[in-house]
Short mmCIF file of N, CA, C and O in Angstrom, two decimals:
data_model
loop_
_atom_site.label_atom_id
_atom_site.label_comp_id
_atom_site.label_asym_id
_atom_site.label_seq_id
_atom_site.Cartn_x
_atom_site.Cartn_y
_atom_site.Cartn_z
N LEU A 1 -3.14 22.00 2.40
CA LEU A 1 -3.66 20.92 1.58
C LEU A 1 -5.07 20.55 1.97
O LEU A 1 -5.84 20.07 1.14
N GLY A 2 -5.42 20.73 3.24
CA GLY A 2 -6.73 20.33 3.71
C GLY A 2 -7.87 21.03 2.99
O GLY A 2 -8.92 20.45 2.77
N GLU A 3 -7.65 22.29 2.59
CA GLU A 3 -8.73 23.00 1.92
C GLU A 3 -9.03 22.42 0.55
O GLU A 3 -10.10 22.63 -0.01
N TYR A 4 -8.12 21.64 -0.02
CA TYR A 4 -8.33 21.00 -1.32
C TYR A 4 -8.71 19.53 -1.17
O TYR A 4 -8.77 18.81 -2.15
N GLY A 5 -8.93 19.09 0.04
CA GLY A 5 -9.36 17.71 0.27
C GLY A 5 -8.23 16.72 0.44
O GLY A 5 -8.46 15.53 0.47
N LEU A 6 -7.00 17.18 0.53
CA LEU A 6 -5.86 16.28 0.72
C LEU A 6 -5.33 16.41 2.14
O LEU A 6 -4.78 17.43 2.50
N SER A 7 -5.52 15.38 2.92
CA SER A 7 -5.00 15.40 4.28
C SER A 7 -3.51 15.06 4.25
O SER A 7 -3.03 14.45 3.29
N PRO A 8 -2.77 15.43 5.27
CA PRO A 8 -1.35 15.08 5.32
C PRO A 8 -1.13 13.56 5.26
O PRO A 8 -0.17 13.09 4.67
N ILE A 9 -2.06 12.78 5.84
CA ILE A 9 -1.94 11.32 5.81
C ILE A 9 -2.13 10.81 4.38
O ILE A 9 -1.42 9.91 3.93
N ALA A 10 -3.09 11.39 3.66
CA ALA A 10 -3.32 10.98 2.27
C ALA A 10 -2.09 11.27 1.40
O ALA A 10 -1.71 10.45 0.56
N VAL A 11 -1.48 12.41 1.63
CA VAL A 11 -0.26 12.76 0.88
C VAL A 11 0.86 11.79 1.23
O VAL A 11 1.59 11.31 0.35
N ALA A 12 1.00 11.46 2.51
CA ALA A 12 2.04 10.52 2.94
C ALA A 12 1.80 9.13 2.35
O ALA A 12 2.74 8.46 1.92
N ARG A 13 0.54 8.70 2.32
CA ARG A 13 0.22 7.38 1.72
C ARG A 13 0.59 7.35 0.25
O ARG A 13 1.12 6.35 -0.24
N GLN A 14 0.32 8.44 -0.46
CA GLN A 14 0.67 8.50 -1.88
C GLN A 14 2.18 8.44 -2.05
O GLN A 14 2.69 7.77 -2.95
N LYS A 15 2.90 9.12 -1.19
CA LYS A 15 4.37 9.09 -1.21
C LYS A 15 4.86 7.66 -1.00
O LYS A 15 5.78 7.19 -1.69
N MET A 16 4.23 6.94 -0.07
CA MET A 16 4.60 5.56 0.23
C MET A 16 4.36 4.67 -1.00
O MET A 16 5.23 3.87 -1.38
N ILE A 17 3.20 4.80 -1.62
CA ILE A 17 2.88 4.00 -2.80
C ILE A 17 3.90 4.26 -3.92
O ILE A 17 4.40 3.33 -4.54
N GLU A 18 4.19 5.52 -4.17
CA GLU A 18 5.12 5.86 -5.25
C GLU A 18 6.53 5.36 -4.96
O GLU A 18 7.22 4.90 -5.87
N PHE A 19 6.94 5.43 -3.71
CA PHE A 19 8.27 4.92 -3.35
C PHE A 19 8.36 3.42 -3.63
O PHE A 19 9.31 2.94 -4.24
N ILE A 20 7.35 2.67 -3.20
CA ILE A 20 7.36 1.22 -3.41
C ILE A 20 7.21 0.90 -4.89
O ILE A 20 7.87 -0.01 -5.41
N GLN A 21 6.38 1.65 -5.59
CA GLN A 21 6.15 1.41 -7.02
C GLN A 21 7.45 1.56 -7.82
O GLN A 21 7.68 0.80 -8.76
N HIS A 22 8.28 2.50 -7.46
CA HIS A 22 9.49 2.77 -8.23
C HIS A 22 10.74 2.09 -7.67
O HIS A 22 11.83 2.28 -8.20
N ALA A 23 10.58 1.30 -6.63
CA ALA A 23 11.71 0.55 -6.07
C ALA A 23 12.08 -0.58 -7.02
O ALA A 23 11.26 -1.05 -7.81
N ASN A 24 13.29 -1.03 -6.92
CA ASN A 24 13.78 -2.11 -7.79
C ASN A 24 13.52 -3.49 -7.21
O ASN A 24 14.16 -4.45 -7.61
N GLY A 25 12.62 -3.60 -6.28
CA GLY A 25 12.31 -4.87 -5.64
C GLY A 25 11.51 -4.63 -4.39
O GLY A 25 11.07 -3.50 -4.13
N PRO A 26 11.27 -5.66 -3.60
CA PRO A 26 10.50 -5.50 -2.37
C PRO A 26 11.16 -4.50 -1.42
O PRO A 26 12.38 -4.44 -1.31
N VAL A 27 10.33 -3.70 -0.76
CA VAL A 27 10.80 -2.71 0.20
C VAL A 27 10.53 -3.24 1.60
O VAL A 27 9.38 -3.48 1.97
N ASN A 28 11.59 -3.43 2.36
CA ASN A 28 11.49 -3.92 3.72
C ASN A 28 10.68 -2.94 4.57
O ASN A 28 10.80 -1.73 4.43
N SER A 29 9.85 -3.48 5.46
CA SER A 29 8.98 -2.63 6.29
C SER A 29 9.78 -1.67 7.17
O SER A 29 9.35 -0.54 7.39
N ASP A 30 10.94 -2.09 7.65
CA ASP A 30 11.77 -1.19 8.49
C ASP A 30 12.28 -0.01 7.67
O ASP A 30 12.33 1.12 8.16
N ILE A 31 12.68 -0.26 6.44
CA ILE A 31 13.15 0.82 5.57
C ILE A 31 12.01 1.76 5.23
O ILE A 31 12.16 2.98 5.24
N LEU A 32 10.84 1.17 4.96
CA LEU A 32 9.68 1.99 4.63
C LEU A 32 9.29 2.88 5.82
O LEU A 32 9.02 4.06 5.64
N TRP A 33 9.31 2.33 7.02
CA TRP A 33 8.99 3.13 8.20
C TRP A 33 10.03 4.23 8.40
O TRP A 33 9.68 5.37 8.71
N ALA A 34 11.31 3.91 8.20
CA ALA A 34 12.36 4.92 8.36
C ALA A 34 12.13 6.09 7.40
O ALA A 34 12.36 7.25 7.75
N MET A 35 11.66 5.77 6.20
CA MET A 35 11.41 6.82 5.22
C MET A 35 10.15 7.63 5.56
O MET A 35 10.10 8.83 5.33
N MET A 36 9.14 6.98 6.15
CA MET A 36 7.86 7.62 6.38
C MET A 36 7.69 8.25 7.76
O MET A 36 6.74 8.99 7.99
N ARG A 37 8.62 8.01 8.68
CA ARG A 37 8.39 8.43 10.07
C ARG A 37 8.29 9.94 10.26
O ARG A 37 7.74 10.39 11.25
N ARG A 38 8.80 10.72 9.34
CA ARG A 38 8.64 12.17 9.46
C ARG A 38 7.29 12.65 8.95
O ARG A 38 6.88 13.76 9.25
N ASP A 39 6.62 11.79 8.18
CA ASP A 39 5.36 12.17 7.58
C ASP A 39 4.13 11.69 8.35
O ASP A 39 3.03 12.20 8.13
N MET A 40 4.32 10.68 9.22
CA MET A 40 3.17 10.13 9.93
C MET A 40 3.60 9.45 11.21
O MET A 40 4.76 9.09 11.36
N ARG A 41 2.63 9.29 12.11
CA ARG A 41 2.88 8.56 13.34
C ARG A 41 2.90 7.06 13.04
O ARG A 41 2.37 6.62 12.01
N LEU A 42 3.45 6.27 13.94
CA LEU A 42 3.56 4.82 13.73
C LEU A 42 2.19 4.18 13.53
O LEU A 42 2.02 3.34 12.65
N ILE A 43 1.20 4.58 14.31
CA ILE A 43 -0.13 4.00 14.17
C ILE A 43 -0.72 4.33 12.80
O ILE A 43 -1.38 3.50 12.17
N ASP A 44 -0.48 5.54 12.31
CA ASP A 44 -0.96 5.92 10.98
C ASP A 44 -0.24 5.13 9.90
O ASP A 44 -0.84 4.74 8.90
N PHE A 45 1.05 4.89 10.11
CA PHE A 45 1.83 4.08 9.17
C PHE A 45 1.28 2.66 9.10
O PHE A 45 1.04 2.13 8.02
N LYS A 46 1.06 2.06 10.26
CA LYS A 46 0.54 0.69 10.30
C LYS A 46 -0.83 0.61 9.65
O LYS A 46 -1.13 -0.33 8.90
N ASN A 47 -1.68 1.58 9.93
CA ASN A 47 -3.02 1.60 9.34
C ASN A 47 -2.95 1.80 7.83
O ASN A 47 -3.69 1.16 7.07
N ALA A 48 -2.06 2.67 7.38
CA ALA A 48 -1.92 2.93 5.94
C ALA A 48 -1.44 1.68 5.22
O ALA A 48 -1.98 1.31 4.17
N VAL A 49 -0.44 1.00 5.77
CA VAL A 49 0.06 -0.22 5.15
C VAL A 49 -1.04 -1.28 5.10
O VAL A 49 -1.25 -1.92 4.07
N ALA A 50 -1.75 -1.45 6.20
CA ALA A 50 -2.84 -2.44 6.23
C ALA A 50 -3.91 -2.11 5.20
O ALA A 50 -4.39 -3.00 4.48
N ASP A 51 -4.28 -0.84 5.10
CA ASP A 51 -5.29 -0.42 4.13
C ASP A 51 -4.82 -0.67 2.70
O ASP A 51 -5.60 -1.11 1.85
N LEU A 52 -3.57 -0.38 2.42
CA LEU A 52 -3.04 -0.57 1.07
C LEU A 52 -2.92 -2.04 0.70
O LEU A 52 -3.16 -2.42 -0.45
N VAL A 53 -2.58 -2.88 1.67
CA VAL A 53 -2.52 -4.32 1.43
C VAL A 53 -3.94 -4.86 1.24
O VAL A 53 -4.21 -5.61 0.30
N ASN A 54 -4.86 -4.47 2.12
CA ASN A 54 -6.24 -4.93 2.01
C ASN A 54 -6.92 -4.42 0.74
O ASN A 54 -7.81 -5.07 0.21
N GLY A 55 -6.49 -3.27 0.26
CA GLY A 55 -7.01 -2.70 -0.98
C GLY A 55 -6.30 -3.21 -2.22
O GLY A 55 -6.56 -2.75 -3.33
N HIS A 56 -5.39 -4.15 -2.03
CA HIS A 56 -4.64 -4.80 -3.12
C HIS A 56 -3.73 -3.85 -3.90
O HIS A 56 -3.35 -4.16 -5.02
N LYS A 57 -3.40 -2.71 -3.32
CA LYS A 57 -2.45 -1.82 -3.97
C LYS A 57 -1.02 -2.24 -3.68
O LYS A 57 -0.13 -2.01 -4.49
N LEU A 58 -0.81 -2.86 -2.51
CA LEU A 58 0.49 -3.40 -2.15
C LEU A 58 0.35 -4.89 -1.90
O LEU A 58 -0.70 -5.35 -1.44
N ILE A 59 1.41 -5.61 -2.17
CA ILE A 59 1.46 -7.04 -1.87
C ILE A 59 2.50 -7.24 -0.78
O ILE A 59 3.63 -6.76 -0.90
N LYS A 60 2.10 -7.91 0.28
CA LYS A 60 2.98 -8.21 1.41
C LYS A 60 3.72 -9.50 1.11
O LYS A 60 3.10 -10.50 0.76
N VAL A 61 5.06 -9.48 1.22
CA VAL A 61 5.86 -10.66 0.94
C VAL A 61 6.83 -10.92 2.09
O VAL A 61 7.22 -9.99 2.80
N ASP A 62 7.17 -12.18 2.28
CA ASP A 62 8.21 -12.54 3.25
C ASP A 62 9.54 -12.55 2.52
O ASP A 62 9.67 -13.17 1.47
N SER A 63 10.51 -11.86 3.08
CA SER A 63 11.85 -11.84 2.50
C SER A 63 12.85 -12.33 3.54
O SER A 63 12.49 -12.58 4.69
N ASP A 64 14.08 -12.46 3.14
CA ASP A 64 15.13 -12.89 4.07
C ASP A 64 15.30 -11.89 5.21
O ASP A 64 15.71 -12.26 6.30
N ASP A 65 14.95 -10.63 4.95
CA ASP A 65 15.10 -9.57 5.95
C ASP A 65 13.81 -9.28 6.72
O ASP A 65 13.74 -8.31 7.46
N GLY A 66 12.79 -10.09 6.51
CA GLY A 66 11.51 -9.87 7.20
C GLY A 66 10.41 -9.51 6.22
O GLY A 66 10.48 -9.81 5.04
N ILE A 67 9.41 -8.84 6.71
CA ILE A 67 8.26 -8.45 5.89
C ILE A 67 8.67 -7.33 4.95
O ILE A 67 9.36 -6.38 5.34
N ALA A 68 8.21 -7.45 3.70
CA ALA A 68 8.49 -6.43 2.70
C ALA A 68 7.23 -6.23 1.86
O ALA A 68 6.28 -7.02 1.94
N PHE A 69 7.23 -5.18 1.06
CA PHE A 69 6.07 -4.85 0.24
C PHE A 69 6.49 -4.56 -1.18
O PHE A 69 7.55 -3.99 -1.42
N VAL A 70 5.64 -4.96 -2.13
CA VAL A 70 5.82 -4.62 -3.53
C VAL A 70 4.52 -4.01 -4.03
O VAL A 70 3.44 -4.30 -3.52
N TYR A 71 4.64 -3.18 -5.05
CA TYR A 71 3.47 -2.55 -5.66
C TYR A 71 2.76 -3.57 -6.52
O TYR A 71 3.38 -4.32 -7.27
N ASN A 72 1.45 -3.62 -6.44
CA ASN A 72 0.66 -4.53 -7.25
C ASN A 72 0.46 -3.89 -8.62
O ASN A 72 -0.38 -3.01 -8.79
N GLU A 73 1.22 -4.36 -9.60
CA GLU A 73 1.18 -3.78 -10.95
C GLU A 73 -0.12 -4.11 -11.68
O GLU A 73 -0.48 -3.43 -12.62
N ASP A 74 -0.79 -5.18 -11.27
CA ASP A 74 -1.94 -5.65 -12.04
C ASP A 74 -3.24 -5.55 -11.25
O ASP A 74 -3.89 -6.55 -10.98
N LEU A 75 -3.59 -4.32 -10.87
CA LEU A 75 -4.82 -4.13 -10.11
C LEU A 75 -6.05 -4.56 -10.91
O LEU A 75 -7.01 -5.05 -10.34
N SER A 76 -6.00 -4.41 -12.23
CA SER A 76 -7.17 -4.80 -13.03
C SER A 76 -7.45 -6.29 -12.88
O SER A 76 -8.61 -6.70 -12.82
N LYS A 77 -6.41 -7.12 -12.78
CA LYS A 77 -6.61 -8.55 -12.60
C LYS A 77 -7.25 -8.84 -11.25
O LYS A 77 -8.14 -9.68 -11.14
N VAL A 78 -6.83 -8.13 -10.22
CA VAL A 78 -7.40 -8.32 -8.88
C VAL A 78 -8.89 -8.03 -8.92
O VAL A 78 -9.70 -8.81 -8.42
N PHE A 79 -9.28 -6.92 -9.54
CA PHE A 79 -10.69 -6.56 -9.59
C PHE A 79 -11.48 -7.51 -10.47
O PHE A 79 -12.62 -7.84 -10.16
N ASP A 80 -10.89 -7.98 -11.57
CA ASP A 80 -11.56 -8.97 -12.41
C ASP A 80 -11.82 -10.25 -11.62
O ASP A 80 -12.89 -10.85 -11.71
N ASP A 81 -10.83 -10.69 -10.84
CA ASP A 81 -10.98 -11.89 -10.02
C ASP A 81 -12.08 -11.70 -8.96
O ASP A 81 -12.86 -12.61 -8.70
N LEU A 82 -12.14 -10.51 -8.37
CA LEU A 82 -13.17 -10.24 -7.37
C LEU A 82 -14.57 -10.29 -8.00
O LEU A 82 -15.50 -10.84 -7.42
N VAL A 83 -14.70 -9.74 -9.20
CA VAL A 83 -16.00 -9.74 -9.89
C VAL A 83 -16.39 -11.18 -10.23
O VAL A 83 -17.54 -11.58 -10.03
N GLU A 84 -15.43 -11.97 -10.71
CA GLU A 84 -15.71 -13.37 -11.04
C GLU A 84 -16.16 -14.14 -9.80
O GLU A 84 -17.13 -14.90 -9.85
N ASP A 85 -15.45 -13.95 -8.69
CA ASP A 85 -15.81 -14.62 -7.44
C ASP A 85 -17.21 -14.23 -7.00
O ASP A 85 -18.00 -15.06 -6.55
N ARG A 86 -17.52 -12.97 -7.14
CA ARG A 86 -18.83 -12.47 -6.72
C ARG A 86 -19.94 -13.05 -7.62
O ARG A 86 -20.99 -13.43 -7.14
N GLU A 87 -19.67 -13.13 -8.92
CA GLU A 87 -20.66 -13.69 -9.84
C GLU A 87 -20.88 -15.17 -9.56
O GLU A 87 -22.01 -15.65 -9.63
N GLU A 88 -19.81 -15.89 -9.23
CA GLU A 88 -19.95 -17.31 -8.93
C GLU A 88 -20.74 -17.52 -7.64
O GLU A 88 -21.53 -18.46 -7.53
N THR A 89 -20.57 -16.64 -6.69
CA THR A 89 -21.26 -16.74 -5.41
C THR A 89 -22.76 -16.51 -5.58
O THR A 89 -23.58 -17.15 -4.96
N HIS A 90 -23.09 -15.56 -6.46
CA HIS A 90 -24.49 -15.21 -6.65
C HIS A 90 -25.19 -16.03 -7.74
O HIS A 90 -26.38 -15.87 -7.95
N ALA A 91 -24.46 -16.90 -8.40
CA ALA A 91 -25.07 -17.71 -9.48
C ALA A 91 -25.82 -18.90 -8.95
O ALA A 91 -25.79 -19.34 -7.88
#
């Protein structure tokens, strides 16, 4: 995959996004790690989750079972809000 520009971590991150996107609700972090542990090291998992949350692709939620994640269905709204905030700051 590397010769085509896809690192194993990038493939694993995409797998993680798709799993959460097609889940029927929030995915507990322990379940997500159990699913991803064959594809990446723990530090890579933590970094990937942090990057996806910071990039607004995943939303971190508190559930009865601890931290969970849901796919952000409305990325366009997030980016529209960022543009509005930026325009207000520079006005």
